[in-house]
XYZ file of C-alpha atoms in Angstrom:
695
model
C 123.216 129.210 139.396
C 122.244 128.310 135.807
C 119.061 126.477 136.946
C 118.097 129.385 139.205
C 118.412 131.833 136.298
C 116.295 129.556 134.154
C 113.513 129.516 136.734
C 113.572 133.277 137.045
C 113.378 133.603 133.267
C 110.403 131.250 133.137
C 108.558 133.264 135.794
C 109.273 136.494 133.979
C 108.090 135.077 130.646
C 104.821 133.994 132.176
C 104.115 137.418 133.711
C 105.059 139.943 131.022
C 102.824 141.437 128.367
C 102.807 140.154 124.805
C 105.494 141.511 122.558
C 106.465 141.242 118.961
C 107.641 137.731 118.067
C 110.616 139.066 116.206
C 113.283 136.890 114.665
C 111.597 135.286 111.618
C 110.521 137.230 108.580
C 109.270 136.275 105.138
C 110.416 138.674 102.456
C 110.758 138.278 98.659
C 110.293 134.547 98.926
C 113.042 134.117 101.527
C 113.044 133.399 105.225
C 115.196 135.693 107.311
C 116.357 134.525 110.731
C 117.602 137.007 113.284
C 121.200 136.777 114.534
C 123.277 137.135 111.373
C 124.492 133.514 111.310
C 121.861 132.105 108.937
C 121.652 133.484 105.397
C 118.212 134.255 103.864
C 116.653 130.883 103.007
C 114.681 130.254 99.857
C 111.156 129.023 100.585
C 110.049 125.597 99.433
C 106.277 125.793 98.978
C 105.188 124.178 95.712
C 101.557 123.526 96.747
C 100.660 125.728 99.691
C 102.269 129.039 100.609
C 103.879 129.792 103.921
C 101.225 132.025 105.473
C 101.970 134.851 107.937
C 99.753 134.670 111.037
C 99.364 137.245 113.813
C 101.193 136.247 116.956
C 100.686 138.799 119.736
C 102.096 141.997 118.357
C 104.358 140.128 115.939
C 104.006 137.551 113.184
C 104.350 133.807 112.959
C 104.518 131.564 109.870
C 102.167 128.631 109.331
C 103.849 125.463 108.046
C 101.715 122.609 106.612
C 103.534 119.470 107.818
C 104.193 118.195 104.305
C 105.449 120.653 101.741
C 106.460 123.990 103.259
C 109.916 124.817 104.637
C 112.994 126.942 104.036
C 116.261 125.488 102.795
C 119.648 126.959 101.924
C 120.869 126.960 98.344
C 124.300 125.751 99.363
C 126.345 124.943 102.433
C 126.065 127.093 105.546
C 128.902 127.172 108.070
C 128.300 127.905 111.766
C 131.200 128.331 114.207
C 130.433 126.801 117.615
C 133.729 127.591 119.318
C 132.291 130.616 121.119
C 128.941 129.009 121.961
C 125.592 129.287 120.222
C 121.956 129.879 121.131
C 118.939 128.819 119.056
C 115.615 130.205 120.224
C 112.065 129.953 118.860
C 108.414 130.228 119.781
C 106.482 127.182 118.508
C 102.847 126.178 118.370
C 102.254 122.613 117.204
C 99.128 121.743 115.188
C 99.812 117.989 115.047
C 102.754 115.703 115.933
C 105.117 115.148 112.991
C 105.308 111.717 111.348
C 109.039 111.831 112.050
C 111.148 114.338 114.057
C 110.558 117.825 112.668
C 113.163 120.517 113.146
C 112.903 124.204 113.879
C 116.504 124.483 112.585
C 118.567 121.658 111.114
C 122.157 121.997 109.904
C 123.882 118.809 108.806
C 127.240 118.056 107.143
C 125.841 114.768 105.806
C 123.321 112.117 106.811
C 125.961 110.438 108.976
C 127.949 113.543 109.833
C 127.650 116.115 112.661
C 124.275 117.768 113.099
C 122.936 120.893 114.726
C 119.246 120.531 115.376
C 116.497 122.002 117.567
C 113.505 119.753 116.975
C 110.345 118.062 118.162
C 109.823 114.329 117.788
C 106.812 112.299 116.637
C 105.629 111.968 120.259
C 106.063 115.733 120.819
C 109.286 115.322 122.781
C 111.782 118.191 122.300
C 115.480 117.710 121.610
C 118.647 119.710 120.963
C 121.438 117.911 119.091
C 124.970 119.262 118.532
C 127.359 116.708 117.062
C 127.496 113.789 119.490
C 125.668 115.766 122.175
C 121.930 115.245 122.579
C 119.802 116.983 125.199
C 116.292 115.568 125.031
C 113.187 115.524 127.189
C 110.528 112.793 127.326
C 107.947 115.312 128.514
C 105.634 115.855 125.563
C 104.994 119.421 124.487
C 101.330 120.499 124.353
C 99.398 120.867 121.134
C 97.840 124.196 120.255
C 99.743 126.425 122.705
C 102.693 128.735 122.442
C 105.873 127.184 123.806
C 109.327 128.686 123.876
C 112.107 126.287 122.853
C 115.812 127.039 123.155
C 119.024 125.149 122.716
C 122.312 126.506 124.100
C 125.711 124.991 123.425
C 129.104 126.013 124.841
C 132.306 124.213 125.796
C 130.508 122.589 128.767
C 127.900 120.851 126.628
C 124.402 121.230 125.170
C 121.330 122.366 127.142
C 117.620 122.327 126.242
C 115.127 124.799 127.628
C 111.322 124.756 127.504
C 109.609 128.016 128.488
C 112.813 129.197 130.084
C 113.290 126.123 132.270
C 116.248 123.801 131.824
C 114.761 120.373 130.973
C 117.751 118.393 129.671
C 121.521 118.676 129.218
C 124.296 116.715 127.597
C 127.805 117.437 128.920
C 130.819 117.339 126.633
C 132.658 119.316 124.012
C 130.775 120.133 120.820
C 132.349 120.308 117.338
C 134.246 123.500 116.585
C 132.262 124.034 113.434
C 129.471 122.453 111.373
C 129.039 123.168 107.686
C 126.396 121.841 105.309
C 122.839 122.439 104.074
C 120.508 124.172 106.521
C 116.704 123.875 106.717
C 114.118 125.738 108.717
C 110.860 123.893 109.445
C 112.118 120.522 108.288
C 114.532 117.760 109.252
C 116.908 117.260 106.367
C 117.286 113.489 106.545
C 113.773 112.438 107.557
C 112.200 109.611 105.642
C 109.277 109.648 103.242
C 106.301 107.610 102.159
C 106.304 107.592 98.367
C 106.314 111.314 97.457
C 105.262 112.512 100.924
C 108.251 113.746 102.990
C 108.395 113.236 106.738
C 109.876 115.599 109.274
C 108.144 118.816 108.131
C 106.870 121.196 110.756
C 103.071 121.337 111.195
C 102.098 124.499 112.972
C 103.544 127.948 113.697
C 107.105 129.188 114.131
C 107.902 132.651 115.385
C 110.812 134.516 116.899
C 113.434 132.154 115.507
C 116.922 133.376 116.310
C 120.372 131.895 115.949
C 122.974 133.911 117.818
C 126.592 133.622 118.932
C 127.297 132.907 122.581
C 125.766 130.470 125.041
C 124.181 132.559 127.776
C 120.753 131.902 129.312
C 120.285 135.649 129.865
C 119.927 136.025 126.092
C 116.696 134.041 126.052
C 113.529 136.133 125.493
C 111.595 137.240 128.539
C 108.262 137.751 126.789
C 106.052 135.744 124.495
C 102.963 135.979 122.262
C 100.313 135.487 124.936
C 97.334 135.416 122.569
C 96.336 131.808 121.708
C 97.968 130.732 118.451
C 95.778 130.671 115.320
C 96.424 127.147 114.024
C 93.465 127.048 111.677
C 94.287 125.906 108.137
C 94.558 128.999 105.943
C 91.744 129.377 103.432
C 94.346 130.053 100.722
C 95.510 126.440 100.956
C 92.096 125.227 99.722
C 90.791 128.026 97.513
C 92.090 126.737 94.169
C 90.699 123.202 94.387
C 87.204 122.876 92.758
C 86.974 119.182 93.622
C 87.482 119.484 97.368
C 84.136 118.965 99.145
C 82.866 121.815 101.245
C 79.699 120.389 102.852
C 80.764 116.870 103.639
C 82.285 116.718 107.139
C 86.058 116.453 106.732
C 89.184 117.939 108.167
C 90.685 121.003 106.435
C 93.776 119.150 105.304
C 95.492 115.758 105.303
C 94.524 112.094 105.341
C 90.989 111.190 106.456
C 89.698 107.741 107.247
C 87.157 105.840 109.348
C 84.920 107.928 111.604
C 84.300 106.606 115.081
C 83.057 107.490 118.570
C 80.281 109.766 117.255
C 78.576 111.339 120.289
C 76.188 114.202 121.080
C 77.120 115.979 124.309
C 76.176 119.359 125.790
C 74.458 120.468 122.621
C 77.332 119.526 120.310
C 77.985 116.566 118.002
C 81.555 115.327 118.302
C 82.797 113.316 115.333
C 86.224 111.643 115.610
C 88.010 110.052 112.727
C 91.340 108.490 111.724
C 93.574 111.308 110.480
C 97.058 112.345 109.480
C 97.049 116.151 109.455
C 100.615 116.148 108.082
C 99.647 115.175 104.549
C 97.361 113.116 102.307
C 98.956 109.782 103.222
C 98.530 107.113 105.858
C 101.021 107.233 108.738
C 101.276 108.159 112.464
C 97.497 108.214 112.815
C 95.775 110.568 115.289
C 92.141 111.149 116.187
C 90.836 113.991 114.066
C 88.019 115.955 115.693
C 85.029 117.768 114.165
C 82.101 119.416 115.971
C 78.662 120.505 114.891
C 75.532 121.876 116.513
C 73.134 120.427 113.984
C 74.937 117.841 111.734
C 74.816 120.445 109.009
C 77.900 122.678 109.497
C 81.124 121.264 110.911
C 84.095 122.950 112.575
C 87.533 121.378 112.821
C 89.282 121.198 116.162
C 92.824 120.118 117.019
C 93.594 116.413 117.172
C 91.773 114.884 120.113
C 94.125 111.970 120.832
C 97.665 111.510 119.585
C 100.254 108.677 119.914
C 102.337 108.451 123.054
C 105.678 106.743 123.662
C 103.876 103.640 124.939
C 101.825 100.895 123.393
C 100.244 103.293 120.863
C 103.429 104.965 119.653
C 102.720 104.134 115.986
C 99.148 105.288 115.955
C 95.884 105.678 117.879
C 93.373 103.778 115.860
C 89.608 103.394 116.053
C 87.833 103.550 119.401
C 84.294 103.830 120.752
C 82.580 105.006 123.923
C 82.016 102.760 126.892
C 78.290 103.265 127.674
C 77.104 104.936 130.842
C 80.497 106.370 131.903
C 80.695 109.936 133.130
C 82.660 111.700 131.839
C 82.604 109.487 128.688
C 85.424 106.940 128.496
C 86.603 105.472 125.205
C 88.232 102.129 124.598
C 90.597 102.411 121.599
C 93.169 100.495 119.605
C 96.850 101.466 119.866
C 99.591 100.044 117.711
C 103.358 100.023 118.300
C 104.496 98.757 114.909
C 104.454 95.115 115.980
C 101.176 94.451 117.757
C 97.842 95.989 118.696
C 96.751 96.864 122.224
C 93.778 98.474 123.954
C 93.750 101.724 125.869
C 91.244 103.886 127.756
C 90.902 107.647 127.362
C 88.560 110.098 129.018
C 86.664 112.850 127.230
C 87.538 116.340 128.414
C 85.067 119.273 128.367
C 86.402 120.503 125.045
C 86.112 117.060 123.439
C 89.769 116.137 123.620
C 90.665 112.765 125.157
C 93.112 112.189 127.984
C 94.612 108.763 128.589
C 93.365 107.048 131.731
C 95.711 104.064 131.355
C 98.761 103.445 129.217
C 97.094 100.176 128.173
C 94.481 97.749 129.447
C 95.737 95.040 127.112
C 99.061 94.938 125.252
C 98.538 92.223 122.647
C 96.164 90.146 120.577
C 95.089 86.846 122.202
C 97.123 83.893 120.983
C 95.716 82.153 117.908
C 94.371 85.206 116.083
C 96.005 87.373 113.457
C 95.314 90.798 115.033
C 92.673 92.819 116.814
C 91.339 96.340 116.325
C 88.280 98.614 116.489
C 86.649 97.927 119.892
C 82.890 98.464 120.201
C 81.458 98.369 123.724
C 77.931 97.716 124.903
C 76.319 97.427 128.314
C 75.593 93.757 128.992
C 73.827 92.781 132.201
C 75.718 94.299 135.122
C 78.949 94.662 133.109
C 80.323 95.497 129.700
C 80.956 93.527 126.538
C 83.624 94.668 124.067
C 83.549 93.291 120.513
C 86.851 93.637 118.641
C 87.578 92.867 115.006
C 89.967 90.026 114.132
C 90.558 87.056 111.843
C 92.124 83.651 111.743
C 95.838 83.095 111.587
C 95.347 81.531 108.181
C 93.673 84.756 106.955
C 90.729 82.695 105.698
C 87.874 83.923 107.903
C 86.896 87.175 109.642
C 86.151 86.886 113.362
C 84.897 89.010 116.243
C 86.627 88.659 119.636
C 84.667 89.131 122.850
C 85.983 90.694 126.112
C 84.060 91.291 129.321
C 84.574 93.780 132.152
C 82.730 94.912 135.226
C 84.707 98.122 135.827
C 85.893 99.074 132.279
C 89.508 98.654 133.402
C 90.097 94.900 133.659
C 88.966 93.015 130.562
C 88.658 89.207 130.396
C 88.979 87.494 127.021
C 85.923 85.311 126.386
C 86.938 83.918 123.007
C 85.247 84.270 119.662
C 81.937 86.126 119.724
C 79.068 83.996 118.398
C 77.628 85.857 115.390
C 75.010 83.187 114.748
C 76.440 81.992 111.490
C 76.209 85.245 109.572
C 77.817 85.072 106.130
C 80.718 87.471 106.398
C 83.250 87.254 103.538
C 86.923 88.157 103.676
C 89.874 87.570 105.971
C 89.407 90.149 108.765
C 86.393 91.765 110.446
C 86.931 95.474 110.864
C 84.717 97.917 112.800
C 82.225 95.548 114.483
C 79.015 97.167 115.734
C 76.260 95.594 117.836
C 73.480 97.805 119.176
C 69.717 97.818 119.734
C 67.806 99.084 116.720
C 64.000 99.524 116.727
C 62.658 96.224 118.060
C 65.754 94.254 117.060
C 69.551 94.294 117.244
C 71.844 95.516 114.491
C 75.173 93.756 113.793
C 77.540 95.468 111.360
C 81.077 95.094 110.065
C 83.448 96.022 107.264
C 85.357 92.982 105.994
C 88.887 93.068 104.653
C 88.858 91.237 101.318
C 92.053 90.320 99.451
C 92.367 92.160 96.135
C 88.909 93.740 96.465
C 87.508 97.066 97.625
C 86.011 97.145 101.083
C 82.287 97.345 101.773
C 80.132 97.378 104.896
C 77.628 94.615 105.681
C 74.867 94.407 108.289
C 72.289 92.048 109.733
C 69.173 92.507 111.843
C 68.310 89.921 114.463
C 68.225 89.119 118.199
C 70.881 89.196 120.938
C 70.560 87.209 124.170
C 73.645 88.596 125.912
C 75.890 85.874 124.534
C 74.890 85.155 120.949
C 73.591 87.177 118.005
C 70.919 85.342 115.984
C 70.320 86.967 112.526
C 66.899 87.069 110.925
C 68.749 86.110 107.736
C 72.429 85.060 107.658
C 72.917 86.626 104.217
C 74.529 90.086 104.490
C 72.989 93.341 103.392
C 75.181 96.081 101.933
C 74.991 99.282 103.943
C 75.033 101.491 100.812
C 73.908 101.277 97.201
C 77.191 101.004 95.380
C 79.713 99.750 97.969
C 81.444 103.145 97.870
C 80.364 104.467 101.344
C 81.763 102.528 104.255
C 82.242 102.063 107.987
C 79.546 104.242 109.541
C 79.823 105.437 113.126
C 76.428 105.383 114.848
C 74.933 107.452 117.632
C 71.412 108.453 118.750
C 70.210 112.040 118.584
C 68.036 113.739 121.196
C 64.884 112.295 119.486
C 66.190 108.761 119.622
C 66.987 108.504 115.926
C 70.088 106.625 114.911
C 72.512 108.868 113.011
C 75.196 107.313 110.838
C 78.314 108.982 109.363
C 80.744 106.912 107.317
C 83.679 107.346 105.018
C 83.587 108.030 101.269
C 86.989 106.786 100.114
C 89.009 107.903 97.137
C 89.297 104.152 96.436
C 92.774 104.356 95.013
C 91.998 106.744 92.196
C 94.367 109.739 92.356
C 98.079 108.909 92.312
C 100.201 110.016 95.253
C 101.710 113.066 93.560
C 98.235 114.480 92.916
C 97.154 113.659 96.437
C 100.150 115.533 97.797
C 99.382 118.531 95.615
C 95.722 118.571 96.709
C 96.555 118.071 100.355
C 93.488 115.894 101.096
C 92.222 112.426 100.462
C 88.884 110.764 101.313
C 85.810 112.513 102.750
C 83.512 111.664 105.566
C 79.940 110.989 104.523
C 76.834 113.076 104.967
C 74.859 112.326 108.129
C 72.036 109.802 107.590
C 69.103 109.158 109.886
C 68.514 105.363 109.870
C 65.217 103.540 110.260
C 63.706 100.204 109.319
C 62.413 100.308 105.747
C 58.593 100.525 105.572
C 58.331 97.165 103.828
C 60.271 95.611 106.749
C 62.373 93.397 104.506
C 65.305 93.345 106.917
C 66.870 96.401 105.395
C 67.812 99.826 106.735
C 66.474 102.955 105.152
C 68.274 106.304 105.323
C 67.260 109.955 105.086
C 69.154 113.232 105.313
C 68.214 114.813 108.666
C 66.240 118.040 108.468
C 68.889 120.414 109.805
C 71.178 119.309 107.005
C 68.498 119.671 104.336
C 67.633 123.050 105.804
C 71.054 124.444 104.807
C 69.840 124.349 101.214
C 67.143 126.915 100.612
C 68.486 129.071 97.753
C 66.426 128.024 94.677
C 68.338 127.149 91.492
C 65.738 125.232 89.479
C 62.318 123.519 89.887
C 60.210 121.145 87.818
C 56.749 119.639 88.282
C 54.821 117.100 86.181
C 57.287 117.100 83.272
C 57.713 114.199 80.844
C 61.340 113.267 80.294
C 62.963 112.819 76.906
C 66.157 111.206 75.640
C 67.740 114.615 75.072
C 69.096 115.731 78.456
C 67.359 118.685 80.043
C 69.834 121.189 81.635
C 68.836 121.822 85.230
C 71.626 123.947 86.749
C 75.332 124.091 87.387
C 77.145 123.108 90.548
C 80.052 125.517 90.951
C 78.843 125.684 94.534
C 77.310 122.766 96.490
C 73.761 122.028 95.353
C 71.143 119.599 96.633
C 68.789 117.972 94.111
C 65.655 116.488 95.650
C 62.467 115.166 94.095
C 60.281 112.285 93.025
C 60.285 110.539 89.685
C 57.812 108.115 88.165
C 59.476 105.520 85.963
C 57.324 102.663 84.562
C 58.745 99.199 84.018
C 61.016 99.235 80.993
C 61.669 102.971 81.381
C 64.734 104.779 82.732
C 65.478 108.200 84.219
C 69.028 109.473 84.014
C 70.415 112.182 86.278
C 73.611 113.609 84.826
C 76.151 114.986 87.336
C 79.341 116.981 86.839
C 78.650 117.148 83.155
C 80.939 118.967 80.675
C 79.911 120.196 77.266
C 83.522 120.548 76.129
C 84.903 117.112 77.112
C 81.755 114.980 77.347
C 82.572 114.069 80.933
C 79.475 113.113 82.926
C 78.532 110.760 85.729
C 75.083 109.256 85.311
C 72.686 107.932 87.895
C 70.479 105.518 85.928
C 67.222 104.857 87.724
C 65.007 101.849 86.892
C 63.035 101.685 90.141
C 60.204 99.493 88.822
C 62.845 96.832 88.268
C 64.499 97.534 91.657
C 67.710 98.669 89.934
C 69.844 101.804 90.251
C 73.161 102.201 88.486
C 76.139 104.495 89.068
C 77.542 104.910 85.555
C 81.101 106.286 85.630
C 82.010 105.162 82.146
C 82.363 108.787 81.039
C 82.945 110.384 84.444
C 86.505 111.594 83.781
C 89.142 111.806 81.129
C 91.820 111.213 83.802
C 93.556 107.844 83.280
C 93.418 107.087 87.014
C 89.686 107.692 87.528
C 87.247 104.808 87.803
C 85.241 104.200 84.621
C 82.932 101.353 85.740
C 79.203 100.875 86.135
C 77.986 99.802 89.540
C 74.531 98.369 90.250
C 72.543 98.781 93.420
C 69.238 97.285 94.492
C 66.153 99.141 95.758
C 62.650 97.917 96.600
C 60.759 97.713 93.278
C 58.294 100.593 92.773
C 57.533 102.924 89.849
C 57.729 105.966 92.076
C 61.172 106.820 93.476
C 62.227 109.640 95.806
C 65.822 110.857 95.878
C 68.116 113.474 97.432
C 71.456 113.977 95.729
C 74.149 116.436 96.907
C 76.855 117.562 94.457
C 79.714 118.972 96.553
C 82.929 119.562 94.622
C 83.921 116.092 93.408
C 81.821 114.324 96.062
C 78.309 113.123 95.187
C 76.225 111.716 98.012
C 72.621 111.219 99.065
C 69.790 108.696 99.087
C 67.773 106.951 96.408
C 64.640 105.103 97.465
C 65.903 105.268 101.035
C 69.317 103.730 100.296
C 72.411 105.844 101.051
C 75.372 106.302 98.730
C 78.479 108.414 98.372
C 81.266 108.609 95.774
C 84.217 110.853 94.864
C 84.659 111.782 91.227
C 87.525 113.461 89.370
C 86.298 115.229 86.195
C 89.096 117.194 84.566
C 87.253 119.904 82.584
C 86.730 123.266 84.180
C 83.118 123.281 82.944
C 82.294 119.823 84.351
C 79.701 121.289 86.693
C 76.441 120.700 84.803
C 73.331 118.925 86.102
C 71.020 117.295 83.573
C 67.978 115.034 83.523
C 66.811 112.697 80.781
C 64.595 109.682 80.427
C 62.614 107.301 78.235
C 59.862 104.721 78.437
C 57.356 107.102 79.996
C 59.622 108.436 82.728
C 58.453 111.751 84.160
C 59.168 114.207 86.928
C 56.531 114.365 89.603
C 58.436 117.187 91.333
C 62.079 118.258 91.544
C 64.071 121.054 93.193
C 67.646 122.167 92.839
C 68.780 124.299 95.796
C 72.013 125.953 96.788
C 73.387 126.793 100.209
C 71.424 129.350 102.165
C 73.160 132.640 102.804
C 75.119 132.514 106.057
């Protein structure tokens, strides 16, 4: 009879009109839960406010996955002797790093608990003392779901959308008393200052009522799709957060991968933790753009399952000539790495095709990750990053397949003796480029910052033969890494990498900001005109076209030692132009300059000598910020063209065809100035400063 009633309730809920999602209100800084058993809860929101969001005719509250929840000031006692029902509408933005609770009441860490929650693999559970009703069926992301837990003297029962999905027979405790939290699990772990177990998404209609009767469950729901976008208020007060660089609206960002253009849209995937600015429980973040200029965030495209990838879905890339596109990706379970396949859906999400096509690293190697697949003859070749067991050499492993499902290990891939430093080869890339082949990788180096190297050469289907075994740096200053490559409709190779924070801000400041790292600007790659074995980069026209609001312009102006004020960069600005700097001279572009503190980052250009320097010696008064001077090489010439974007604390662009990107942390409110100085006959041939075009 109970199961029949549950089915009827589910059918009714699916057919009725939307109604107010009553049962959870935010008033005077306190959360109020319907039912009279839970006292008003003070809100914990030190960095980002709990934001009300429309949910049908009612209201939901948006939690951030890291710092927003409600928690009682003292102990709360709930009597279970007459039964209890906990009910809530939930919409999940991203899986929690550790089980996140709608409601959690606990006497102590080891004592009786009362908890309605969702686990890190999106599996719901209802816990009452020693009773645990749990389902292994993952809840969907981005949709309204009704969760309910009912307990009476017969046991605990869990309902999803009105249907009974799990039960645990037995007698519950008569009473549980202790602290109570809403939107957080009280005893979840933490990484440094980042707590786990915080709800990421929407909660609405939360009720805690006496009695254990299925007929008390709601028979209507908010039918409008949930608005899980990150509230603008969470970002408004951060002048250093980039606005133009592609990046997710919140959380940890890392290597981009699987860049693809399909049906008129660019899809950019990247390593992400939307629950906070820290590395853990990695998902595939997803950004889309029509023109590489403006990006829109979408929900996570691939998330960990309970299988071989339960601790994270790491980098993957497309298997060529599959329709719909199929990706081969790395999954980790906390002990080893495996490989899985996932199929692109029409909206860009990925759906697993197999739980795993390989469960472990071949014997004799330290690990494997980051598959890159190319068509090779009548089959496929997958190159996967690895290293020796002794951690003394980076390697690339080769796998072959005819059907993309069964992969045969071929051994070490022959890179032709390229000089790759480090102990592990991350993110291998091998693809045709102009009349040659391009091999690329990002080595892991002990006690050193990462950088990306590349070589041009030939590939015969088995072996890569470099034109020169010495590596080239992808970027000018070794501060822009790991590009994902794809061709546009005109056949140009587009590259988007990562601009890392590089360990600057401490964890407490990362948590307060809610973001770390940025993805790079898009760069169109080509062979340099001098054909010296190097890649040249340019900002594609649609991106440059976003900047058409004039801020300043110069033409045929001699530069002097006293800096010339060009403009300010409260909003993103693009500085483009051409300078002439004779041998022995120098032009200095000052960025994020402050008159009050003296903070300034200087790009020192000596192009006739083939030298460009990133001078951060006065970039910030913060003790954690980098204060070094980095040198990059360009082809020697007196005349140098450049394009430099200042976007919050991110500065990116090209100088003499070489890409770069860096994140800076000036502390002064007025550190927004742009200046230009020079000596030794340096002059401006032409220069423009432009802001974003009106949208």
